[in-house]
Coordinates of C-alpha atoms and ligand atoms in Angstrom, one line a residue:
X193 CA 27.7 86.2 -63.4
X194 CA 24.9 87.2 -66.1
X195 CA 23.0 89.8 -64.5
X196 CA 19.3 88.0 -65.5
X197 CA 20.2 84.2 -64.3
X198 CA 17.7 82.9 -62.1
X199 CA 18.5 81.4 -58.4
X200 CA 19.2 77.7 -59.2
X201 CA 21.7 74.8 -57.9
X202 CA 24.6 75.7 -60.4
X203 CA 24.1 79.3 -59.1
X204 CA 24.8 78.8 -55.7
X205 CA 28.7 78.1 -56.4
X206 CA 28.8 81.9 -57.8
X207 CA 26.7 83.8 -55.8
X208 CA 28.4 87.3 -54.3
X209 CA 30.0 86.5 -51.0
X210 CA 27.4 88.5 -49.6
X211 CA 24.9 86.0 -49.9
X212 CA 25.0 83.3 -47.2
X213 CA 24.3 79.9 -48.7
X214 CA 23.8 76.2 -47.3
X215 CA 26.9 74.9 -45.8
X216 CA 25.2 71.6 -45.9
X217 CA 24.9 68.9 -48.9
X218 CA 21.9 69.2 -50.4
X219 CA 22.1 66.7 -52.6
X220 CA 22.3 63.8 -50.2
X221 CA 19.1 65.7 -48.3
X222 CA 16.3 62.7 -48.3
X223 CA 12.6 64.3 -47.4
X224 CA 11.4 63.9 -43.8
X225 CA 9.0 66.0 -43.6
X226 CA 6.1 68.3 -45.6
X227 CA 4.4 71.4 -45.0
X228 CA 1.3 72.7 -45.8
X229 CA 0.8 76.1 -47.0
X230 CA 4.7 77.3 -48.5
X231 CA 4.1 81.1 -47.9
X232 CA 6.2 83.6 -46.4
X233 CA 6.2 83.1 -43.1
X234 CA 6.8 79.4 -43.8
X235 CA 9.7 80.8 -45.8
X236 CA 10.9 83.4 -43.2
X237 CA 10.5 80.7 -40.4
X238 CA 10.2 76.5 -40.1
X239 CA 12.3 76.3 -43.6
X240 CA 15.3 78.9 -42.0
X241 CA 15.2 76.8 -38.8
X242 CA 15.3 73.5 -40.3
X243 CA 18.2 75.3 -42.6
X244 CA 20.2 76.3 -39.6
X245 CA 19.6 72.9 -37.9
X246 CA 20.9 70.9 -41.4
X247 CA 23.6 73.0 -40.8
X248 CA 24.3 72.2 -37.0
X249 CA 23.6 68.4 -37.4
X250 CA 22.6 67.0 -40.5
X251 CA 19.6 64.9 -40.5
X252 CA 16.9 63.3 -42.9
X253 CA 14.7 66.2 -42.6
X254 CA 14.5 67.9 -45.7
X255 CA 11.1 69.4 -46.3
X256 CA 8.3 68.7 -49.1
X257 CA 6.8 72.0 -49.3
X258 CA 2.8 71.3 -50.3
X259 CA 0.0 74.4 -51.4
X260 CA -3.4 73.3 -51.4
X261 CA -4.6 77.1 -52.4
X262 CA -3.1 79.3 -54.7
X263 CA -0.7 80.8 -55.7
X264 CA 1.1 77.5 -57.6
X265 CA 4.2 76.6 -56.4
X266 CA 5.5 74.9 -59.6
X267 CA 6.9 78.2 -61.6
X268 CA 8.8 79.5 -59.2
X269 CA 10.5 77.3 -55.6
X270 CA 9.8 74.7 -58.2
X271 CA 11.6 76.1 -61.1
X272 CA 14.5 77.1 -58.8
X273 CA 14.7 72.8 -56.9
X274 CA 13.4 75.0 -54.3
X275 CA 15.6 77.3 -53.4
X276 CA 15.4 81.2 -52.5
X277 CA 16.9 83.6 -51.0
X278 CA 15.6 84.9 -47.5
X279 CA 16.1 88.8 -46.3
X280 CA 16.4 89.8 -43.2
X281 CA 15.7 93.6 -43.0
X282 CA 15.8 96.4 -40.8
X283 CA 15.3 100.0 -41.2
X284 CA 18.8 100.0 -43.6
X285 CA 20.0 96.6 -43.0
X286 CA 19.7 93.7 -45.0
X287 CA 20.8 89.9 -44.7
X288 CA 20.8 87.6 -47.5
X289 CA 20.8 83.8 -47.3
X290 CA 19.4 81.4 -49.5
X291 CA 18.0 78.5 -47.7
X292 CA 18.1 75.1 -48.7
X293 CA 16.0 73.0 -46.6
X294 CA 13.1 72.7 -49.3
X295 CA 14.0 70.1 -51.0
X296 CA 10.7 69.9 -53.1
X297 CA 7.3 71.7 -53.9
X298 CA 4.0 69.9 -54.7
X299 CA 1.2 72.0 -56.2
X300 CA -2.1 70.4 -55.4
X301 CA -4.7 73.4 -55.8
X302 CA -6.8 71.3 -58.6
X303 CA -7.4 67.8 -56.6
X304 CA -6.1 66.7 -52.9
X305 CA -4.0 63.7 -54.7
X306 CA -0.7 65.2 -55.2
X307 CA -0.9 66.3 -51.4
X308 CA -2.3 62.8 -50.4
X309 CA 0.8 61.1 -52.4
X310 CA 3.0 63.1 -50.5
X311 CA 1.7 62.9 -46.8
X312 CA 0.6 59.2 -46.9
X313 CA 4.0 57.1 -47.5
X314 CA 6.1 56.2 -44.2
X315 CA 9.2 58.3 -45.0
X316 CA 7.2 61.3 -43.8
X317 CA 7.1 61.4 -40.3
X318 CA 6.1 64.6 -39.4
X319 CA 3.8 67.7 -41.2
X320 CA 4.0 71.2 -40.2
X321 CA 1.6 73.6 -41.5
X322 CA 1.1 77.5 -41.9
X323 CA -2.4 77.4 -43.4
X324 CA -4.0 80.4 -41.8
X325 CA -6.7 80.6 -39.1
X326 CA -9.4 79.9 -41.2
X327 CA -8.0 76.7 -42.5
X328 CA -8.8 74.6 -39.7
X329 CA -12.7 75.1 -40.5
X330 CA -13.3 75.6 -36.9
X331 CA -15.8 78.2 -35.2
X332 CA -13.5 80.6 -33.5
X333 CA -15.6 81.4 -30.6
X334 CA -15.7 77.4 -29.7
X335 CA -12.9 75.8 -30.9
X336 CA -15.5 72.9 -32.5
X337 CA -15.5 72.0 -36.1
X338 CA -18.2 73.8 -38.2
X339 CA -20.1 71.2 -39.7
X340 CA -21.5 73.4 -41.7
X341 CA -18.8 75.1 -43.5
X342 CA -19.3 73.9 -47.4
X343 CA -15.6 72.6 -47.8
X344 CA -16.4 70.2 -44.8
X345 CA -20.1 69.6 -45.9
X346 CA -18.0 68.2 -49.5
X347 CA -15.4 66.5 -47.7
X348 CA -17.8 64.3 -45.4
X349 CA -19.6 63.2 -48.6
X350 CA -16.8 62.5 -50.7
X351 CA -13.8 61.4 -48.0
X352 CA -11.8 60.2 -50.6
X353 CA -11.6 63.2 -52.6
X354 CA -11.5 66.2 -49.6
X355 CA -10.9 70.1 -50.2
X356 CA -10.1 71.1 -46.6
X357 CA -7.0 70.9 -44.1
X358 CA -9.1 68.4 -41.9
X359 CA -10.1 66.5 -45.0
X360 CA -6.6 66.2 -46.2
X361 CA -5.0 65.0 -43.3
X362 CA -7.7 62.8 -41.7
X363 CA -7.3 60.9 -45.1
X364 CA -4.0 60.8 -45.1
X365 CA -3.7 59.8 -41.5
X366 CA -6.3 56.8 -42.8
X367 CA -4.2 55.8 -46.1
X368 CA -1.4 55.7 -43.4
X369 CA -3.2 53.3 -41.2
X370 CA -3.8 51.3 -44.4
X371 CA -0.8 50.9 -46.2
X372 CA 1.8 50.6 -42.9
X373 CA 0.6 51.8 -39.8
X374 CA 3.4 54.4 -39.2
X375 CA 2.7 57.4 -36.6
X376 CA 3.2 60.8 -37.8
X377 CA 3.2 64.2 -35.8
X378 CA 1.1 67.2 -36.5
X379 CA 2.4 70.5 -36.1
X380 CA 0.3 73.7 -36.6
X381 CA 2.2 77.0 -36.7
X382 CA -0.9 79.3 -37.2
X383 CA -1.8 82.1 -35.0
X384 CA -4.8 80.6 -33.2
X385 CA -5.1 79.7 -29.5
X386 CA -4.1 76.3 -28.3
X387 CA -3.4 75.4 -32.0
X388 CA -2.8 71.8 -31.7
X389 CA -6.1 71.3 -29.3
X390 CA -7.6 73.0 -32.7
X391 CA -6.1 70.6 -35.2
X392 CA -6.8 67.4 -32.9
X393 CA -10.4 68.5 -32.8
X394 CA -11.4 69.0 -36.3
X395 CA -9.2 65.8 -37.7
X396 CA -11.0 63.9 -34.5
X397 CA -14.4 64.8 -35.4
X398 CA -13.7 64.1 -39.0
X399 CA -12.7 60.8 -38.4
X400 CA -15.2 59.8 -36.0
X401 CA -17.7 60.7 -38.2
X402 CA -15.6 58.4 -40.7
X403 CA -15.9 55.5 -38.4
X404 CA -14.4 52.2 -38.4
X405 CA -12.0 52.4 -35.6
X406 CA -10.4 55.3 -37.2
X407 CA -10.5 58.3 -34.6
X408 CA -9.1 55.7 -31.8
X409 CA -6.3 54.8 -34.4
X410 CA -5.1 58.7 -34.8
X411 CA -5.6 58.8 -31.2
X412 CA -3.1 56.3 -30.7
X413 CA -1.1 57.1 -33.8
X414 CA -0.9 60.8 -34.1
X415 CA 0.5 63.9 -32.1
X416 CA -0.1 67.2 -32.2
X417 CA 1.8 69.5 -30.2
X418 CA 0.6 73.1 -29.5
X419 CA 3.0 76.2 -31.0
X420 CA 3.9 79.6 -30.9
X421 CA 5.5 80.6 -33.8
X422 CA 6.6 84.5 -34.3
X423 CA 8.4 86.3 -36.9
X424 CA 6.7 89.6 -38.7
X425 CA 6.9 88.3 -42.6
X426 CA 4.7 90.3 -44.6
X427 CA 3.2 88.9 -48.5
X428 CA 6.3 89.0 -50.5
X429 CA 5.7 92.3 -53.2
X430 CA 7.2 92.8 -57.0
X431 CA 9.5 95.4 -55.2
X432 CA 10.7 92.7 -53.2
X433 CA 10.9 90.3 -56.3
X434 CA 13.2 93.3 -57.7
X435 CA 15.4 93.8 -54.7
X436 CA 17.6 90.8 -54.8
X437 CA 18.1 91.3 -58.4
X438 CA 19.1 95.1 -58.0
X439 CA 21.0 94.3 -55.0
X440 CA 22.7 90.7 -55.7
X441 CA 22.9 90.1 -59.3
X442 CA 20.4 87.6 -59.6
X443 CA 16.8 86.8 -60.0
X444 CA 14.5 85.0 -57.3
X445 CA 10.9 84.5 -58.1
X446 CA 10.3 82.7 -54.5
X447 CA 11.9 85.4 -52.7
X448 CA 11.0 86.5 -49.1
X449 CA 11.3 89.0 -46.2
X450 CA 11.1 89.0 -42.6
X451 CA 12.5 91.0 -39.6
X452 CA 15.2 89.9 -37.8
X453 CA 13.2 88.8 -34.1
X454 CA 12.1 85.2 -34.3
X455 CA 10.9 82.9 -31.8
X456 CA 9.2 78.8 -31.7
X457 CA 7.8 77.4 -28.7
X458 CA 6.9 74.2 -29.3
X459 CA 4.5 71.5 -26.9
X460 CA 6.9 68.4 -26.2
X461 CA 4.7 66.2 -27.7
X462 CA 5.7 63.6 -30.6
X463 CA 4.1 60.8 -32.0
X464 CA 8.2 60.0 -33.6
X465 CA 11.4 61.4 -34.1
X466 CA 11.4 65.0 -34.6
X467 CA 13.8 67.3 -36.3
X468 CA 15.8 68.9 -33.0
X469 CA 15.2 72.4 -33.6
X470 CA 15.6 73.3 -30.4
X471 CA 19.1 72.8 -31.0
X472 CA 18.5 76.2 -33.5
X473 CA 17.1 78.3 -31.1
X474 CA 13.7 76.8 -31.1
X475 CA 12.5 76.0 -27.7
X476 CA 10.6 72.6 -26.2
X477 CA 8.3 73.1 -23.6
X478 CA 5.7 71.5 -21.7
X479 CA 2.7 74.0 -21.9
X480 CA 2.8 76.2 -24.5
X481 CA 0.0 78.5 -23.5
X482 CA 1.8 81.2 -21.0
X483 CA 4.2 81.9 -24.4
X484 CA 0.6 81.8 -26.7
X485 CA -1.1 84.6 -24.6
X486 CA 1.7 86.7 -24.7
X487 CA 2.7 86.3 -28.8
X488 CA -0.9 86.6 -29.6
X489 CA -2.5 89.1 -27.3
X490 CA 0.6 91.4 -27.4
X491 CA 2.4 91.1 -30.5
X492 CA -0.7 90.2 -32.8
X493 CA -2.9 92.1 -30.7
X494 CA -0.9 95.3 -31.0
X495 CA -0.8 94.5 -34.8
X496 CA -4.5 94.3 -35.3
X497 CA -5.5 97.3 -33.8
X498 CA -3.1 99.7 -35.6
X499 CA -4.6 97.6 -38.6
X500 CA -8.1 98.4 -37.9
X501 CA -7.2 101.8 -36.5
X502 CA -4.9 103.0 -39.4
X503 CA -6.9 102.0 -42.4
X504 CA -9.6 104.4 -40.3
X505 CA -6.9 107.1 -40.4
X506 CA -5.8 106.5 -44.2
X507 CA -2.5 105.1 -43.0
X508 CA -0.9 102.0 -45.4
X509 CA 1.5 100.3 -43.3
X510 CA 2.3 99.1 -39.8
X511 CA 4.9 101.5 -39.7
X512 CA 2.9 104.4 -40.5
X513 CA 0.1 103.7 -37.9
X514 CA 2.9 103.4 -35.7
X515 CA 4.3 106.5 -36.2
X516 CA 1.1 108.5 -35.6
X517 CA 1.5 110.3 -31.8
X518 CA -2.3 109.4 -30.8
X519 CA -2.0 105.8 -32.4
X520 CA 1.0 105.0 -30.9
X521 CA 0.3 106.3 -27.2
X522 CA -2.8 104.0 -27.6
X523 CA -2.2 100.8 -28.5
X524 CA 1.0 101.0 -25.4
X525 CA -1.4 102.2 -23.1
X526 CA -3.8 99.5 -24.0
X527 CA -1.5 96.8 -24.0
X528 CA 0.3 97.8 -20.6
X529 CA -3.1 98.0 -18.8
X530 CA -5.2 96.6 -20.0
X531 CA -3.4 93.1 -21.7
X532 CA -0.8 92.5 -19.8
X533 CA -3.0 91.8 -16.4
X534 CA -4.4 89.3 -18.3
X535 CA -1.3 87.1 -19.4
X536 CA -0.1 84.5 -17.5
X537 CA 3.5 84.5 -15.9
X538 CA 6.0 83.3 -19.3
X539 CA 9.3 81.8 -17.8
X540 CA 12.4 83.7 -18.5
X541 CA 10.4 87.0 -19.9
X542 CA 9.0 90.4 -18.3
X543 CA 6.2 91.1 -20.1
X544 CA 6.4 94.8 -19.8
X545 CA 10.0 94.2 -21.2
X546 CA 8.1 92.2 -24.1
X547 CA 5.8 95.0 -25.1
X548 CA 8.0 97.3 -25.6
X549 CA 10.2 95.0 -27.5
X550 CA 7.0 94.4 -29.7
X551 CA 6.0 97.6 -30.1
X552 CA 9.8 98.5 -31.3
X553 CA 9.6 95.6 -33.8
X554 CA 6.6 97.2 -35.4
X555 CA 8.4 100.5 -36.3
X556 CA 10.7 98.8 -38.8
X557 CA 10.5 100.5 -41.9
X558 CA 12.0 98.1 -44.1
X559 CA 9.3 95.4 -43.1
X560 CA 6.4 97.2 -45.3
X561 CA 3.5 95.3 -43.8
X562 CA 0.2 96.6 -45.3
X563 CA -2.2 97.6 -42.8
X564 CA -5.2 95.8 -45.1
X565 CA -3.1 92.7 -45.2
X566 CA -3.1 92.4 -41.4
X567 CA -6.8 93.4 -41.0
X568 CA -7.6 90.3 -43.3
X569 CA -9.5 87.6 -42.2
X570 CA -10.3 89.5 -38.9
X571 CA -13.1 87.4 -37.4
X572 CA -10.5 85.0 -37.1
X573 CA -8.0 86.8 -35.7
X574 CA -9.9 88.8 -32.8
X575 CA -11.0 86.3 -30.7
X576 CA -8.0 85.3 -30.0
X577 CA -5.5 88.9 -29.6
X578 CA -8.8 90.9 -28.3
X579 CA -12.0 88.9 -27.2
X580 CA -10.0 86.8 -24.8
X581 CA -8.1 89.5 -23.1
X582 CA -11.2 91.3 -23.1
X583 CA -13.3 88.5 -21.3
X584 CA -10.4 87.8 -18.9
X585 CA -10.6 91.4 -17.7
X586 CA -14.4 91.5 -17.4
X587 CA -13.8 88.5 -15.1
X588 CA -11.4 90.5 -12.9
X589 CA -13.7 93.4 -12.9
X590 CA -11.2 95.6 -14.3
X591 CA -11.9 97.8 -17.0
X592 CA -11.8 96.9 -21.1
X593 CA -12.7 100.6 -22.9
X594 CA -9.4 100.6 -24.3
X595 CA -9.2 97.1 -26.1
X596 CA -13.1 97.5 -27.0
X597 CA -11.6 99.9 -29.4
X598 CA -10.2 98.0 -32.1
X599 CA -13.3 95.4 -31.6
X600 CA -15.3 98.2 -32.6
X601 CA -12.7 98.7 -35.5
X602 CA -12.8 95.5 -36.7
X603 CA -16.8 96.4 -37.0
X604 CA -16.1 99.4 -39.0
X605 CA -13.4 98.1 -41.2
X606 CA -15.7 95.5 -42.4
X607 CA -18.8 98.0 -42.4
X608 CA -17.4 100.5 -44.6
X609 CA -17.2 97.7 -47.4
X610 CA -20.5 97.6 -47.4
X611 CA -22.6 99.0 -50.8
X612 CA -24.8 101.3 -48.4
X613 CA -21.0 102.9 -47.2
X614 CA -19.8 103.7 -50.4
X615 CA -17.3 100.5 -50.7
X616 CA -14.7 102.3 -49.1
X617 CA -12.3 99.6 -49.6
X618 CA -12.0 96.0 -50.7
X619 CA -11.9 92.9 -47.7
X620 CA -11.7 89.3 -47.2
X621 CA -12.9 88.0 -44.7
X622 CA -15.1 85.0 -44.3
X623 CA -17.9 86.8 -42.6
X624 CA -17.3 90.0 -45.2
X625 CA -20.7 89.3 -46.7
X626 CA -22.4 89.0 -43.3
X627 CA -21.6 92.0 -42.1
X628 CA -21.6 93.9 -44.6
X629 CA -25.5 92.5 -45.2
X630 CA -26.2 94.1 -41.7
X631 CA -24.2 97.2 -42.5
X632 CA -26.9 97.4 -45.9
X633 CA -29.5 96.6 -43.7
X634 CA -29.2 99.1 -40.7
X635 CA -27.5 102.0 -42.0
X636 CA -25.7 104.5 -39.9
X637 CA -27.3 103.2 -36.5
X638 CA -24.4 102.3 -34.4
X639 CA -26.6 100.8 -31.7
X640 CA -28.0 98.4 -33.7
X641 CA -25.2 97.6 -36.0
X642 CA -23.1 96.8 -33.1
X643 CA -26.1 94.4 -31.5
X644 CA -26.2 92.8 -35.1
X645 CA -22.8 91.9 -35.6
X646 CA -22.1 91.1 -31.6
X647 CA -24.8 88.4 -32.2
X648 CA -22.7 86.5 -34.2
X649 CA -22.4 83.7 -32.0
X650 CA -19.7 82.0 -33.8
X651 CA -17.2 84.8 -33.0
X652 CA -18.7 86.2 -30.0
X653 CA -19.3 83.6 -27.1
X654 CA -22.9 84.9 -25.9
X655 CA -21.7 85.8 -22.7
X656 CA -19.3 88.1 -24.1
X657 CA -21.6 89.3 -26.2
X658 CA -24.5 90.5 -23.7
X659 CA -22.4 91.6 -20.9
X660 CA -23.2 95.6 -20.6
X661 CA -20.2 97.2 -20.4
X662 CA -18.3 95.6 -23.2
X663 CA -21.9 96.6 -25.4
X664 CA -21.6 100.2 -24.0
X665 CA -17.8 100.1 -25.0
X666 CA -18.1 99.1 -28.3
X667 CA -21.5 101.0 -29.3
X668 CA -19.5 104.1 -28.3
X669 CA -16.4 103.5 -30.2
X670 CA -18.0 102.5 -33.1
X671 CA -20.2 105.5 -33.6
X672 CA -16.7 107.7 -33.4
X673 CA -15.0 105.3 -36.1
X674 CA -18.2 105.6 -38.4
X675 CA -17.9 109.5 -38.1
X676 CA -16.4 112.4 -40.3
X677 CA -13.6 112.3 -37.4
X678 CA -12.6 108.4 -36.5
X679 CA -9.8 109.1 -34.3
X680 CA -12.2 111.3 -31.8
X681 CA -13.0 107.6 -30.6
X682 CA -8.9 106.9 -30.1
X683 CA -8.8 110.4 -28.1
X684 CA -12.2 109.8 -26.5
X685 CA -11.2 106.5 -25.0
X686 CA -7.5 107.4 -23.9
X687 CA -9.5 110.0 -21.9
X688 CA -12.3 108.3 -20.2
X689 CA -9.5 106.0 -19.4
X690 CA -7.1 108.8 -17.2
X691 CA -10.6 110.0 -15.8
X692 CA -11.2 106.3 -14.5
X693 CA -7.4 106.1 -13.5
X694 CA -7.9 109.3 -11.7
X695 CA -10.7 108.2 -9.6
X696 CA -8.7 105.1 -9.1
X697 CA -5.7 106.7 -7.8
X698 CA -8.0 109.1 -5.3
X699 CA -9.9 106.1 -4.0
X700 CA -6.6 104.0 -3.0
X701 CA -5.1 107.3 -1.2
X702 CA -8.3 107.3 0.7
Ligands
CS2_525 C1 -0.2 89.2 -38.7 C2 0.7 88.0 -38.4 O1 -1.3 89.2 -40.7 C3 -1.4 88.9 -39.5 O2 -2.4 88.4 -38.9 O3 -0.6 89.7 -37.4 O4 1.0 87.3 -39.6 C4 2.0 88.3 -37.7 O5 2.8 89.2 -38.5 C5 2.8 87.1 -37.2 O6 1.9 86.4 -36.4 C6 4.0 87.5 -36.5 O7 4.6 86.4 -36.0

């Protein structure tokens, strides 16, 4: 084998032994399916599944992989008839496969028409999509559509021509209606809560704004189950991009790398067929929610606030915050009392079980999951692993000074970006620019940078927001963070919080 070939069909016959490749013939693969959004957790997750279920029972269910955002698609899955090679790794173990169940890539970053020729004809019965939270275009402290958010603004005034995810597929669902009426499932595998509610909503209240029947049409037409999709794939790097070629002889420009835990609970709810990945280890269930609050609030929850909290402490990686003593007895302590009162009871799992399953997951050293890459995009993120659980507990009475922490980090991960603190780092984030005009405008006042940014009532429902001891929480944490000494806020709340359990303890035995 020439040491430089790229990963193509003719390859695959003379790949190492060591590489697993589809048992399955791909060329007799017809499209079923497309998905929005091929990054790597696509890569690392629906594509392996639907790979090991072509395997198990071969269907019509190959999958047309779509991106409506950079990066293009074309020069590399494209180049290789979309094929890669997916590694599994842990700490010093790797597993090489390359997965076949892409059969072909669409770029459609430049106009929605490419994306619209691929979802509209009838051979597509169902579209999955990974297209991050912010996709949807929803207020994440409501659920509702943000009628205001420019891409949607564009979309409603030129329908035919949309930029967004509800754009897209509320015209497609119409060109559907119009050319043969067949019904087509929905499936969102992002990381927000109730995630098909989410989807329903915004293509609902795009199409009722588009009249002519066609709302009542998708609501006839149209499913879309809820998911909860988990496997810990971080952005693919040049290193990664190097491995396989160092490693296997070959070179992979589509390349990508998760940890070996995976899990898909998916809402039994189908407009048509659907590709029967339960029999892959997928699971169909009625009510997805038990299995959402416990991916979300512990996994992702966990994940955020050793985000926030180790780019404070100058740590890169998920691993490294991990690895720090006062870092890691916090974010256990927080989720085993604080979190896990809140979730509800998951059938088949014991959530203290679960949590430290998570927690073990995120010492893997081989998956090198930057701590900036998790913190991205945070306002969308902590409603969802940390403003819920947080209001739940309020509800209970019970306390919240440990998960008020990385609410307060999230605060001063987007402050430091700010001109007036030096820039410290680089985000994105939609609300970047908001916050950081409050950070320019207030200084080094935690009080009132807090009240500024907690009045954001598009990530913090109001009530949330004016309740007194979730303010006093966060005011206090976040005048720690913003100090010479961060971490004094980590100690400072571990304590207060063995001072309450103290008292606790003496009160029972009285
Ligand atoms: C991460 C998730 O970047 C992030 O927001 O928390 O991508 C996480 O790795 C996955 O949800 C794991 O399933």
């Amino acid at each position: 084998m020439n040491a430089a070939e790229t990963l193509s069909r003719d390859l695959l016959e003379r790949l190492p032994a060591s590489v697993q490749t589809p048992s399955y013939d791909r060329a007799t693969l017809a499209p079923g399916m497309a998905h929005l959004g091929v990054g790597a957790f696509h890569r690392c997750h629906q594509a392996e599944y639907t790979d090991d279920l072509l395997s198990l029972r071969f269907d019509r269910w190959g999958i047309v992989g779509i991106n409506i955002r950079p990066p293009t698609l074309a020069d590399t899955l494209g180049r290789q008839s979309g094929l890669y090679t997916r590694l599994i790794r842990e700490n010093s173990h790797i597993e090489a496969r390359v997965i076949g169940s892409i059969v072909k890539v669409v770029d459609s970053q430049d106009s929605a028409a490419p994306a619209l020729a691929v979802l509209s004809p009838p051979d597509i019965e169902l579209v999955t999509m990974t297209v991050t939270e912010k996709g949807y275009c929803h207020i994440p402290s409501s659920g509702a559509l943000d009628l205001s958010h420019p891409d949607i603004v564009h979309d409603l005034a030129n329908p035919e021509r949309p930029r967004s995810v509800p754009g897209i597929l509320t015209r497609a669902l119409e060109l559907r209606r119009a050319t043969h009426g067949r019904p087509l499932t929905l499936l969102s595998c992002d990381n927000i809560p109730t995630n098909g509610v989410i989807l329903e909503n915004v293509v609902r209240t795009f199409a009722e704004r588009r009249g002519h029947g066609l709302a009542e049409w998708i609501a006839a037409n149209a499913a879309f189950p809820s998911a909860m999709v988990d496997r810990i794939a971080p952005a693919v790097t040049q290193a990664d991009l190097e491995s396989v070629e160092q490693w296997f002889g070959y070179r992979d420009a589509a390349v990508a790398v998760g940890e070996p835990f995976r899990q898909w609970v998916i809402e039994q709810k189908f407009a048509g067929r659907m590709p029967r990945w339960d029999l892959a280890g997928a699971t169909f269930v009625d009510d997805v929610t038990p299995f959402e609050y416990l991916k979300m609030r512990v996994l992702n929850g966990a994940q955020t606030t050793l985000a926030t909290l180790g780019v404070l402490a100058g740590l890169e990686h998920t691993f490294d915050a991990i690895a720090d003593p006062l870092l890691s007895v916090f974010v256990r302590r927080m989720l085993v009392e604080e979190t896990l009162p809140t979730l509800m009871p998951v059938p088949g799992m014991e959530p203290s079980a679960y949590v430290e399953q998570s927690l073990a997951r995120l010492k893997n050293t081989a998956i090198r999951h930057r701590n900036h890459q998790i913190a991205t995009d945070g306002s969308q993120k902590i409603v969802q692993r940390l403003l819920n659980p947080i209001r739940d507990r309020l509800s209970q009475g019970a306390s919240i000074g440990l998960l008020s922490v990385p609410v307060a980090a999230w605060m001063a991960y987007l402050i430091q970006a700010s001109t007036r603190f030096g820039k410290r780092w680089s985000v994105s984030d939609p609300y970047a620019g908001k916050v950081a005009g409050i950070a320019d405008a207030t200084g080094r006042d935690a009080p009132a940078l807090a009240s500024a940014i907690l009045a954001i009532d598009t990530i913090f429902d109001p009530g949330l927001a004016a309740n007194q001891t979730f303010r006093a929480a966060v005011i206090s944490a976040l005048g720690e963070l913003l100090s010479d000494d961060p971490m004094a806020a980590v100690q400072h709340s571990l304590e207060q919080d063995e001072i309450a359990r103290l008292k606790r303890s003496k009160q029972s035995a009285l």
